[in-house]
Every structure is written in structure tokens, then in C-alpha cells.
Coordinates of C-alpha atoms in Angstrom, one line a residue:
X1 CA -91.5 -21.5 -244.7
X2 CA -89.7 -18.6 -244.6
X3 CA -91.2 -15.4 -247.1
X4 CA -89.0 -14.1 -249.8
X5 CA -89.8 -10.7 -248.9
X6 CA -87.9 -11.2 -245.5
X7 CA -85.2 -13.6 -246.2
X8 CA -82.6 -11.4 -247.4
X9 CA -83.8 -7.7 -246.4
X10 CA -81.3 -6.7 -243.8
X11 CA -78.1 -6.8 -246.5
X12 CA -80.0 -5.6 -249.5
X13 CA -81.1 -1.9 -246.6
X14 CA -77.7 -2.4 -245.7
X15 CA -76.1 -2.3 -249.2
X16 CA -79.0 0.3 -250.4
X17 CA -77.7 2.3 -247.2
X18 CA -74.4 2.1 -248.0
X19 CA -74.8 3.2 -251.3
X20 CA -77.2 6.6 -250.8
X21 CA -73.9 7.5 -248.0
X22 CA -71.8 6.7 -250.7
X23 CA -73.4 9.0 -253.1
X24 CA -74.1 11.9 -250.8
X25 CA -70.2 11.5 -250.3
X26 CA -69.6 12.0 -253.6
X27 CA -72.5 14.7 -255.1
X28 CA -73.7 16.0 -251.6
X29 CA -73.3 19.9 -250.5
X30 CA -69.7 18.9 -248.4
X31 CA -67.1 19.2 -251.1
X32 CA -64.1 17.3 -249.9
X33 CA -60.4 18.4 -250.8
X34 CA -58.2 15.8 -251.9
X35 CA -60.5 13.0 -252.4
X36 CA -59.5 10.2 -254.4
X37 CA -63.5 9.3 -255.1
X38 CA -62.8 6.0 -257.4
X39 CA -59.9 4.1 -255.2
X40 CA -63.3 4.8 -252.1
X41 CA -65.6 3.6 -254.5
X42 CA -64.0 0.7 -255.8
X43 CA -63.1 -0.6 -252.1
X44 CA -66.9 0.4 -250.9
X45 CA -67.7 -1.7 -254.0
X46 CA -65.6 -5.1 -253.0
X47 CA -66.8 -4.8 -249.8
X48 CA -70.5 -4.6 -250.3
X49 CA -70.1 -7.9 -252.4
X50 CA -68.4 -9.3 -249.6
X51 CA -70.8 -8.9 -246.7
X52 CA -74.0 -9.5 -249.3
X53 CA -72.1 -13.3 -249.7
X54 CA -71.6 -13.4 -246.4
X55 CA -74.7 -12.9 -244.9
X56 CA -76.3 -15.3 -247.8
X57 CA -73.5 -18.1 -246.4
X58 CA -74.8 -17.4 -243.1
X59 CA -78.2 -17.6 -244.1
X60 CA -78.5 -20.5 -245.4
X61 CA -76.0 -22.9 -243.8
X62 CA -77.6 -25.4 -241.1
X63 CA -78.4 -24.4 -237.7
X64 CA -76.8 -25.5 -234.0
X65 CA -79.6 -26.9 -232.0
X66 CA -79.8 -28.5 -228.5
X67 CA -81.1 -31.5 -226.9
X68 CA -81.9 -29.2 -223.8
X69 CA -84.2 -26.7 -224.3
X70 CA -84.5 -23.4 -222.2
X71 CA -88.1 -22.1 -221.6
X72 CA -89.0 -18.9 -223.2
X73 CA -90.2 -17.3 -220.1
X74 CA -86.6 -17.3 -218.7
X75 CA -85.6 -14.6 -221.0
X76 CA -88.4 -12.3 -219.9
X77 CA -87.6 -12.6 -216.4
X78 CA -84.3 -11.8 -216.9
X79 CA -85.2 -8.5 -219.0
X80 CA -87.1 -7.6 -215.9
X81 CA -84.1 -7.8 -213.9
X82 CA -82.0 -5.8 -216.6
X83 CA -84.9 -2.8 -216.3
X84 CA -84.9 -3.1 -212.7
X85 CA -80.9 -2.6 -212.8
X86 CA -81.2 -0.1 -215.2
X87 CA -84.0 2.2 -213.8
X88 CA -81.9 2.1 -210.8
X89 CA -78.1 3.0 -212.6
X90 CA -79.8 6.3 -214.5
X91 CA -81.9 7.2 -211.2
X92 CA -78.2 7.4 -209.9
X93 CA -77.4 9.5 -213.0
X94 CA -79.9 11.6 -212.9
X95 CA -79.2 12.2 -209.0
X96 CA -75.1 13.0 -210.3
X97 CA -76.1 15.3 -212.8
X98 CA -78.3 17.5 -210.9
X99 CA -75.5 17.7 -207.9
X100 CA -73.1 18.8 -210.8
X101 CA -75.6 21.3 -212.0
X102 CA -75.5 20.0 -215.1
X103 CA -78.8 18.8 -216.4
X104 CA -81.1 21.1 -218.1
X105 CA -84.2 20.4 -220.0
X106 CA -83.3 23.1 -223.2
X107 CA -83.1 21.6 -226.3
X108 CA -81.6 24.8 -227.8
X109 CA -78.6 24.2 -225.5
X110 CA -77.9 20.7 -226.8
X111 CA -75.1 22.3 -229.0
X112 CA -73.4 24.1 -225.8
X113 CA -73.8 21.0 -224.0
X114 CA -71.8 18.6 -225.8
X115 CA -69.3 20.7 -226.4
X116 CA -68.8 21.9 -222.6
X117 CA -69.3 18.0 -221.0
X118 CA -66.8 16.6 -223.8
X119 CA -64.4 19.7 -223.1
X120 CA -64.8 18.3 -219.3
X121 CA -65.0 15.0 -220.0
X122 CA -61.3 14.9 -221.9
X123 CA -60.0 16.9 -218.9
X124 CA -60.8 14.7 -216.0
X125 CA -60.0 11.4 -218.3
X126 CA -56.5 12.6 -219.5
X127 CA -55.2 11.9 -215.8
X128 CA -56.9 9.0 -214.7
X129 CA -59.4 6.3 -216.7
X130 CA -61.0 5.8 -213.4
X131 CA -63.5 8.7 -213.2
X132 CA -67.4 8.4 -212.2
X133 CA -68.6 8.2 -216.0
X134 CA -66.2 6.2 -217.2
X135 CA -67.5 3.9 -214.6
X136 CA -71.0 4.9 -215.2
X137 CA -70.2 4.1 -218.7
X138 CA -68.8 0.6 -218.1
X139 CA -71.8 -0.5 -215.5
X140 CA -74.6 0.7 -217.3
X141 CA -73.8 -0.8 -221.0
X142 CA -74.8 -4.0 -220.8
X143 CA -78.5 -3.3 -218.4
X144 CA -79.1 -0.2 -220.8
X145 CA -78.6 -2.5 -223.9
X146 CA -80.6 -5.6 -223.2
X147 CA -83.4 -3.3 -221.4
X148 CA -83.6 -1.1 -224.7
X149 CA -83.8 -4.0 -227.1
X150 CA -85.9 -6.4 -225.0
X151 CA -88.2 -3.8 -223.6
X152 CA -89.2 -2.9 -227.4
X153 CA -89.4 -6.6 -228.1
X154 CA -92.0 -7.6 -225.2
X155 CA -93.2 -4.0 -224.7
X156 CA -96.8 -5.5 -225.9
X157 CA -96.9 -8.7 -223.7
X158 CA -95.4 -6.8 -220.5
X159 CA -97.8 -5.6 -217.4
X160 CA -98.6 -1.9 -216.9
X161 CA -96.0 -1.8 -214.4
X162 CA -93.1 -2.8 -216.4
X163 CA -94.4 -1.0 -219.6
X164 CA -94.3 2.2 -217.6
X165 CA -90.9 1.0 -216.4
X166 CA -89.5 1.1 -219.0
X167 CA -91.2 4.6 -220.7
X168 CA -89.5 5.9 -217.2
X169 CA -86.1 4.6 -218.7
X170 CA -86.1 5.8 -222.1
X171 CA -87.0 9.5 -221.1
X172 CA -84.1 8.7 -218.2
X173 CA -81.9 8.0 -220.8
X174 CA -83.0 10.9 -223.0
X175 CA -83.0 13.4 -220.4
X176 CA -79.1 12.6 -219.2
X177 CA -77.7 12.0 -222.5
X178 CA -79.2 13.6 -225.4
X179 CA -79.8 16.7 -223.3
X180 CA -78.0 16.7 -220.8
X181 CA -74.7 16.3 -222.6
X182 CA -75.6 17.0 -226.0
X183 CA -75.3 13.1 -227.4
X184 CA -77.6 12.4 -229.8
X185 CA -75.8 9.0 -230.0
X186 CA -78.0 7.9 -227.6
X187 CA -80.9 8.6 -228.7
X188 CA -79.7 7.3 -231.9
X189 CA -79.2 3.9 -230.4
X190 CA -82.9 3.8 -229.1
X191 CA -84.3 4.5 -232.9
X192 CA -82.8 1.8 -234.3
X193 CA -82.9 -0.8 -231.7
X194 CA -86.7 0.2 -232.2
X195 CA -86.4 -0.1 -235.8
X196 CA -85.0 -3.9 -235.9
X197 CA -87.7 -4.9 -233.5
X198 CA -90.3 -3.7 -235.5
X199 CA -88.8 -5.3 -238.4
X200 CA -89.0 -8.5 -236.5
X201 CA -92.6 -8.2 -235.3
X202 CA -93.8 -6.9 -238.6
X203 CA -93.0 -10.7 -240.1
X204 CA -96.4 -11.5 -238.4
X205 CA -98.2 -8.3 -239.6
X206 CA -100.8 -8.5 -242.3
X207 CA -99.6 -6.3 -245.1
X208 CA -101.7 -3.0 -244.9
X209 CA -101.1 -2.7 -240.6
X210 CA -97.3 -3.1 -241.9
X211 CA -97.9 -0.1 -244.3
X212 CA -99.9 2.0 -241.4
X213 CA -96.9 1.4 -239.1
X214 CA -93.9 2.0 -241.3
X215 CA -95.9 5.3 -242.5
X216 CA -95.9 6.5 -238.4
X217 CA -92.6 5.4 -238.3
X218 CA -91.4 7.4 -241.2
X219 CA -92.9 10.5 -239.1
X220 CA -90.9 9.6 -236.3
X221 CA -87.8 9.3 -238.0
X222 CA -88.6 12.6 -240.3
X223 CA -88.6 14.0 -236.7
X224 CA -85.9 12.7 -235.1
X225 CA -83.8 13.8 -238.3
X226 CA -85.2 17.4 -237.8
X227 CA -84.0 17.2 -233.9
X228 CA -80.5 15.8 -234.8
X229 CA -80.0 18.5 -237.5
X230 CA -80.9 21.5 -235.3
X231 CA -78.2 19.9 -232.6
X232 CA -75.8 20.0 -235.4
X233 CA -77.0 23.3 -236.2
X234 CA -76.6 24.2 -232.6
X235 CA -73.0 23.2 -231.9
X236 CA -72.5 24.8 -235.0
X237 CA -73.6 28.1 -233.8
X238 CA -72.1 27.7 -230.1
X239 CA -69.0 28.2 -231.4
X240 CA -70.2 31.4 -233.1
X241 CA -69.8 29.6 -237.1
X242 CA -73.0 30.5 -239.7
X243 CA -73.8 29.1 -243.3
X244 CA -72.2 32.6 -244.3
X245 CA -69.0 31.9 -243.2
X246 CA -68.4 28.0 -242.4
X247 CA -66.0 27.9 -245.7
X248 CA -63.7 29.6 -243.4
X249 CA -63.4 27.7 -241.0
X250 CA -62.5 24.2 -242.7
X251 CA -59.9 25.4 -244.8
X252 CA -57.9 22.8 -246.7
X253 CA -60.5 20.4 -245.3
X254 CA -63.5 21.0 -247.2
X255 CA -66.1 23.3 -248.2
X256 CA -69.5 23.8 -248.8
X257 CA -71.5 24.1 -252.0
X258 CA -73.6 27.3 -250.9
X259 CA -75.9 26.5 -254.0
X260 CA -76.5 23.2 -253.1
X261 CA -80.0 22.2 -253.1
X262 CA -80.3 21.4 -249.7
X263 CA -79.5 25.3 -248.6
X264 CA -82.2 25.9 -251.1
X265 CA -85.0 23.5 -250.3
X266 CA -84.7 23.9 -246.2
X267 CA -82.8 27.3 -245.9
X268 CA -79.8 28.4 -243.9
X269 CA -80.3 27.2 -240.4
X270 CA -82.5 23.5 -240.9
X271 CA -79.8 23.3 -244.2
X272 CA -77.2 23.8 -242.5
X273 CA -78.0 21.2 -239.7
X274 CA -78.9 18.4 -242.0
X275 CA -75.9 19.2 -244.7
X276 CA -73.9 18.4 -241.0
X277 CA -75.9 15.8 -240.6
X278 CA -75.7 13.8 -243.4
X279 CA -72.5 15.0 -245.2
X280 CA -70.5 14.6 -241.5
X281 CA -72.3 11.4 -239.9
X282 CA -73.5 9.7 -242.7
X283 CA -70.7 10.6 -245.3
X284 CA -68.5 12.3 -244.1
X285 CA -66.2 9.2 -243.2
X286 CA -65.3 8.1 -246.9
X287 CA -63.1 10.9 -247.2
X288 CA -60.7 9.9 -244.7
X289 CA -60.7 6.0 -245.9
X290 CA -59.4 7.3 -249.4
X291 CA -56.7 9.2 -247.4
X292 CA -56.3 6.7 -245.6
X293 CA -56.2 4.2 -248.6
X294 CA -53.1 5.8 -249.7
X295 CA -51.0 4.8 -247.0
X296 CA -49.0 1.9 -246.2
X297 CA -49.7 -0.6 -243.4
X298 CA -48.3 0.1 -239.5
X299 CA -48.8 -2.7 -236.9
X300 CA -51.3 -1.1 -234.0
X301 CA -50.2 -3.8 -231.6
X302 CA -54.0 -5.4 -232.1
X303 CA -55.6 -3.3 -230.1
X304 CA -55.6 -0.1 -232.6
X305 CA -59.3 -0.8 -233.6
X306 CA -61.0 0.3 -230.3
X307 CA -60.5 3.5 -228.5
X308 CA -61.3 1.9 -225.3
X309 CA -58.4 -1.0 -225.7
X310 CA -55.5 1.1 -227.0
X311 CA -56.2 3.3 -223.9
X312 CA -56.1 0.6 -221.6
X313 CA -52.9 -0.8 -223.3
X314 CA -51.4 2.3 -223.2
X315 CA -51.8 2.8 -219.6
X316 CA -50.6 -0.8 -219.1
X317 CA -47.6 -1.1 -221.3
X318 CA -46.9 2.8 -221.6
X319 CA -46.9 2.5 -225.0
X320 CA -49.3 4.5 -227.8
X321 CA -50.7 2.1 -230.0
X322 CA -52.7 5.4 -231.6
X323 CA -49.9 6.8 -233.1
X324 CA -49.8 3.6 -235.5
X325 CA -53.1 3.8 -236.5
X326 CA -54.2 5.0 -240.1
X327 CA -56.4 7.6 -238.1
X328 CA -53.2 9.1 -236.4
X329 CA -51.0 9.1 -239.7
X330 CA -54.0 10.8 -241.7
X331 CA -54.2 13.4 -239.4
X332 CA -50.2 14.2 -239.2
X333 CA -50.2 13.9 -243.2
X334 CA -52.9 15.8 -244.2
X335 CA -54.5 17.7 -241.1
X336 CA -57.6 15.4 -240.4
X337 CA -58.6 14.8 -236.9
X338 CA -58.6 11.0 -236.2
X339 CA -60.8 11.3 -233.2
X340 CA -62.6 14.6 -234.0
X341 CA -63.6 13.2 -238.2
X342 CA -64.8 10.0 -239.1
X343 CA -63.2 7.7 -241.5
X344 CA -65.4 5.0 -242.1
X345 CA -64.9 1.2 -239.7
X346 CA -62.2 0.3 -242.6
X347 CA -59.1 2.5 -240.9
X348 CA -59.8 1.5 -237.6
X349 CA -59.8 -2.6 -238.7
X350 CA -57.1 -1.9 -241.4
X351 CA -54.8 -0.5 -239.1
X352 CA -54.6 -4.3 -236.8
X353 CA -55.3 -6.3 -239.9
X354 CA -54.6 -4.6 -242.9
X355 CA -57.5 -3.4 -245.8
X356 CA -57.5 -6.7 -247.2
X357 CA -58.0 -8.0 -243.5
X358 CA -60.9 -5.4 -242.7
X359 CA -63.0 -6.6 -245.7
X360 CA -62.6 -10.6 -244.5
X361 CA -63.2 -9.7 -240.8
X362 CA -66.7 -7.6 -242.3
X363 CA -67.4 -11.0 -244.3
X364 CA -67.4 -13.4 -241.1
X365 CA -69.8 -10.7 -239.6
X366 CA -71.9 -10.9 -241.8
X367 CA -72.2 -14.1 -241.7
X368 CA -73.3 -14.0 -238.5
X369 CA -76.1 -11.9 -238.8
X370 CA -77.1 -13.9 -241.6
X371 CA -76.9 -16.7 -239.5
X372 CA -78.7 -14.6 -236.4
X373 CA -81.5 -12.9 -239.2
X374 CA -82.6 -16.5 -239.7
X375 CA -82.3 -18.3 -236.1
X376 CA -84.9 -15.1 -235.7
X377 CA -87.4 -15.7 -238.9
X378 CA -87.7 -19.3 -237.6
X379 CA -87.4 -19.3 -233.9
X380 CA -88.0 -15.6 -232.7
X381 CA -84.3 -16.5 -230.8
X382 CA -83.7 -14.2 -227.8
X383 CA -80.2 -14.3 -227.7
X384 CA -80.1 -13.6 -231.6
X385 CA -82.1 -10.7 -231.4
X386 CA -79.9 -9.1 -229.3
X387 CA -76.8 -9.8 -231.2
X388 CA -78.5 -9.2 -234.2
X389 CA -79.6 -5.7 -232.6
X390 CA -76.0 -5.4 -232.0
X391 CA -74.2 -6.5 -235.0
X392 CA -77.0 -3.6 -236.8
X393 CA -75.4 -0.7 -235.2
X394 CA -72.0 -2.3 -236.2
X395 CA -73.1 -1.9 -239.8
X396 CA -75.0 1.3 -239.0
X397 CA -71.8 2.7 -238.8
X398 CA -70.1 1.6 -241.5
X399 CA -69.3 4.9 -242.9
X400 CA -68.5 6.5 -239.2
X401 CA -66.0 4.1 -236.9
X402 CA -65.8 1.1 -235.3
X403 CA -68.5 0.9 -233.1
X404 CA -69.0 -1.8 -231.6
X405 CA -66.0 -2.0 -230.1
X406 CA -65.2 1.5 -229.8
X407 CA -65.6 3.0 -226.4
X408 CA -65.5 1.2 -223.0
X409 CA -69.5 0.8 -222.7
X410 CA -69.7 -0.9 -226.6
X411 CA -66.3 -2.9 -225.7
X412 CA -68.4 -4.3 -222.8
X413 CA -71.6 -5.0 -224.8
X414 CA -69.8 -6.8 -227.5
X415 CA -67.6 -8.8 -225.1
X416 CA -70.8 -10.2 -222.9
X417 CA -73.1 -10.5 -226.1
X418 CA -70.8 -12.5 -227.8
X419 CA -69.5 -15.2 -225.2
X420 CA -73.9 -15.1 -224.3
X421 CA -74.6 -16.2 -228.0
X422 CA -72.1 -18.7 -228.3
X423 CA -72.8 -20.4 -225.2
X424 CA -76.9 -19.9 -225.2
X425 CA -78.0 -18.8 -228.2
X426 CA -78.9 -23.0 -229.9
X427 CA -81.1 -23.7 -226.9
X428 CA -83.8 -21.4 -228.0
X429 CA -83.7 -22.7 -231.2
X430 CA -86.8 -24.7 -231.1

């Protein structure tokens, strides 16, 4: 029997998520120029109807099970090979870094730091795709996904050894890319993998050790929000802009509302951060989908909707499939950076498949993780919690990009966990 509570909760936090974006978007301290707020709202509208159906269609239709059933110590074993694999790839990392002289342990230079390595990064990339983190990058996703899911998800029921395994891997991963190079990204990833695992394991809580975790948790994230805002404050200030004078630097893009409550309530420097913070990461995105909205429909040869694969096939074919995107044609109309800005996951579908197309593409995922949520409530599936995990940051980022399929380490995540589910995923289902 499956509790009410938890049948439908990941669409209805999606679809309340979507919505506090949305409004931020709308009424928070970023003031965008040239927004056409109801043609966004309407489409953010018809698509949150879409993926709540979907998931519900998902949900409930009958599940694939097999004959041959897989024991459920196989997928433990496996997870210790991933950690093994992945201790191993950062150690290298680490090792890289520190020859580089790159790594330092400020916090304060966070800002600097993702500004200098991406600076470097574009530089040594723009002549060959075949560079040490790119390749990094490539062999690391899928170890560093499956151990960051899986190690939260038997972190309890795992020996010393591995436990302190894998606490070795997550500062690894903190130290050479949230530091080191200024992504918060990553970090960002580890929250909410943590997140959806507890929001698995706490279907077997009593009710008041629920409440005593999700309180912890709330101080965790409260913290984490304060860290992200002060990097945001800290690139900010690397390149010498204040709360004083950012208005004059955005020009014809947007501006701030200096009397916004938020400059008020947390003053100049935390206000700053977390107007960045949330009006650029977690809203800022919808402004470029209603430019984006008013544009008509260029073919992106199908590969348009991932970073990773237009690079590839421009390398290949010698042709830009970029400059066909919506991103690309927003930016040459009106000025706003495809790659710098967000726009929201819609451009980057839309511009292989049309609007119409991104909405019915976001339905059949969504189906899918209604399908995954419940192969999870009943059978505690392996294979569905990671694409589950996965198929969360897709709709995580919903008001940023495409995700999933973005870059070359997400392109390879998707890709294995994908062809894993569909070939493994019913013999767990038991």
C-alpha cells in the first residue's frame, strides 16, 4: 500500500518549485527589460499541466517485471567498485591541480577562481576538444554519479571503511571543484542527490524523526544558500562591480530594484549574493524563453539541445549547429548571451523540436519519473533511483538549461543511465 502523502510528492515540489521561480521572475529585485511576462507565464502554465499528467500516467500504469531476478547485493558491490574508481580519478585530480598550482583552500577566492579557470578553460578548448579536463570530465561522470547517489543511499548499511571512503570523496570533490575552480555546480549536485535519497529513506521514518531530519536539513540548505550567495557575491566583486553601481553594468539587460526588500532584510553584500542567486540561477532563465518565444523556428540539425553534441558535430561536419539555436538568435537580436545567461531547458529543446515539441518531450519524461518514483515506493529499485536521481536535476533546472544533456560529463551520464534502466531496471522489481 503505497501512502498518499508520497505518491504524488515529487511533481506537486516540482510544480510548487516551478512556480516560487516563476514569481521571483516576475516580482523579484532583477527587473528584466523587454519581458513579455504573460506569453512566459502562459507557456510555464501549459507545461506544468503537462508534466503533472505525465508523471500521474507514469505513476500509475502497470509495471515490467522479470522472471529472473538479480540479487540485491549485486548493486552494492558494484557501488563499491564505482567509489573505488572514483576515489582513484579525483586523487589524480587533486595530484593535476596541485602541479598546476591551482588549488587553494580560500573560500573568499571562489569568485576569482571561476572566473580565471573558465577564462583558461575556453582557451585551451577553442583549439582542441581533447584537453586533460575534458577528458577528466568524460571519465569521471559516470563513477562520480553512481558513487554520489549510491553512497548516500547505503551510507548507513556500508562498513567504516567504505563510509570513510566515501566522506574522502565528497570533500575530494569539494575541494577540486567548488574551490578550486569556483563551481558551485558541483556542490550543488551533491545537495540534491542527498535530498532525493533522504526523500526515499524517509518513506520508512516515523513521522516526528522525519520532522527532526528535514528541520537539520533545512540548516544545511540555509547554509549552503549562504555559501552560494557569497560566491555570487564574490565573482561579483572580482570584477570590481558593487550593489552601488551594478545598474551600470547590465545596461539594456536589466536592473536592479535597490529598494527591494531583499537589499533591505540582508544588506548590500549577503543581498547582493542571494538577489544573484536567485534572480540569475533560479529565475533568471524565463526572461530569455519569452525572447526567445518571439521567434520563429530554425532547424539545429538535432543536436542544438546539448553543448557537448553541437561541438562534436561541428568539429565533425564543420558546420555550427549553434548559430541556429534560439540561444544564438536571442543573443544577435537583443544582446543576451546564449552561453553566458540562462534561458530556461525550453530554448535549448525548442530549437531541435520546436516549443510545441519541448513541452511533449518534458511530458514523456515525466512519465518516466512517475513511472521510476513508483518502481522506488514499492521495490526500493536500484536502477530507478539513479535515474530517478537523474531525471531530478533534469527538472531542477528547468528554469536554467538543458542539463542533462548539456556538457560532455551529463551527455555521458544520461547516455549510460538510460540504456542501464532499460535493459536492468525490471529485474529488481520484486
Amino acid at each position: 500500500m503505497i501512502s498518499k502523502v508520497f505518491k504524488y510528492l515529487p511533481i506537486k515540489i516540482h510544480v510548487i518549485y516551478i512556480l516560487i521561480s516563476l514569481s521571483i521572475s516576475l516580482y523579484g529585485p532583477r527587473i528584466f527589460i523587454g519581458y513579455n511576462k504573460d506569453i512566459t507565464f502562459v507557456y510555464m502554465i501549459c507545461y506544468l499541466t503537462l508534466v503533472y499528467i505525465g508523471f500521474r500516467l507514469g505513476f500509475k500504469l502497470g509495471l515490467k517485471r522479470s522472471k529472473f531476478v538479480r540479487s540485491k547485493d549485486k548493486p552494492f558491490k558494484i557501488f563499491i567498485k564505482f567509489l573505488r574508481i572514483s576515489l582513484v580519478l579525483f586523487s589524480i585530480n587533486l595530484i593535476y591541480l596541485i602541479l598546476a598550482n591551482r588549488l587553494t583552500f580560500n573560500i573568499a577566492l571562489m569568485g576569482l577562481n571561476y572566473n580565471d579557470y573558465y577564462s583558461y578553460y575556453n582557451d585551451k578548448t577553442s583549439s582542441s576538444l581533447l584537453t586533460f579536463e575534458n577528458i577528466f570530465i568524460t571519465l569521471s561522470a559516470i563513477p562520480k554519479f553512481v558513487t554520489t547517489v549510491m553512497g548516500f543511499y547505503y551510507y548507513n548499511h556500508s562498513k567504516r571503511i567504505h563510509k570513510i571512503y566515501f566522506i574522502i570523496f565528497l570533500v575530494l570533490v569539494f575541494l577540486t571543484q567548488t574551490i578550486a575552480i569556483g563551481n558551485q555546480k558541483s556542490l550543488g549536485d551533491i545537495v540534491i542527490f542527498g535530498l532525493v535519497i533522504f526523500l526515499i529513506k524517509s518513506i520508512s521514518y516515523t513521522r516526528k524523526r522525519r520532522k527532526r531530519i528535514i528541520v537539520k536539513m533545512m540548516i544545511v540548505v540555509a547554509g549552503i544558500v549562504i555559501l552560494f550567495s557569497y560566491a555570487q557575491y564574490s565573482r561579483l566583486k572580482s570584477r570590481g562591480i558593487t550593489l552601488m553601481d551594478i545598474n551600470d553594468h547590465y545596461v539594456g539587460l536589466y536592473k536592479y530594484d535597490l529598494d527591494h526588500s531583499v537589499f533591505k532584510v540582508f544588506g548590500p553584500t549577503l543581498g547582493l549574493g542571494i538577489a544573484q542567486l536567485s534572480t540569475g540561477y533560479l529565475a533568471g532563465g524565463y526572461h530569455g524563453l519569452s525572447k526567445s518565444l518571439e521567434l520563429p523556428f530554425e532547424w539545429s540539425y538535432g543536436v542544438g539541445s546539448s553543448v557537448g553534441l553541437s561541438n562534436i558535430f561541428s568539429k565533425l561536419f564543420n558546420i555550427d549547429p549553434y548559430s541556429k539555436t534560439y540561444l544564438y538568435r536571442v543573443e544577435q537580436k537583443y544582446g543576451i548571451d546564449g552561453k553566458q545567461r540562462w534561458h530556461t531547458i525550453f530554448p535549448w529543446l525548442a530549437s531541435d523540436f520546436g516549443f510545441i515539441g519541448a513541452l511533449i518531450i518534458l511530458f514523456l519524461v515525466a512519465f518516466y519519473y512517475g513511472k521510476c518514483w513508483r518502481e522506488i515506493l514499492l521495490y526500493r529499485n536500484p536502477i530507478s533511483i539513479l535515474l530517478f536521481s537523474l531525471l531530478t536535476i533534469l527538472f531542477m533546472f528547468v528554469p536554467a538549461n538543458n542539463q542533462i544533456i548539456h556538457g560532455f560529463d551529463y551527455l555521458t551520464i544520461t547516455s549510460f543511465i538510460i540504456l542501464l534502466w532499460r535493459t536492468r531496471h525490471k529485474y529488481y522489481n520484486y
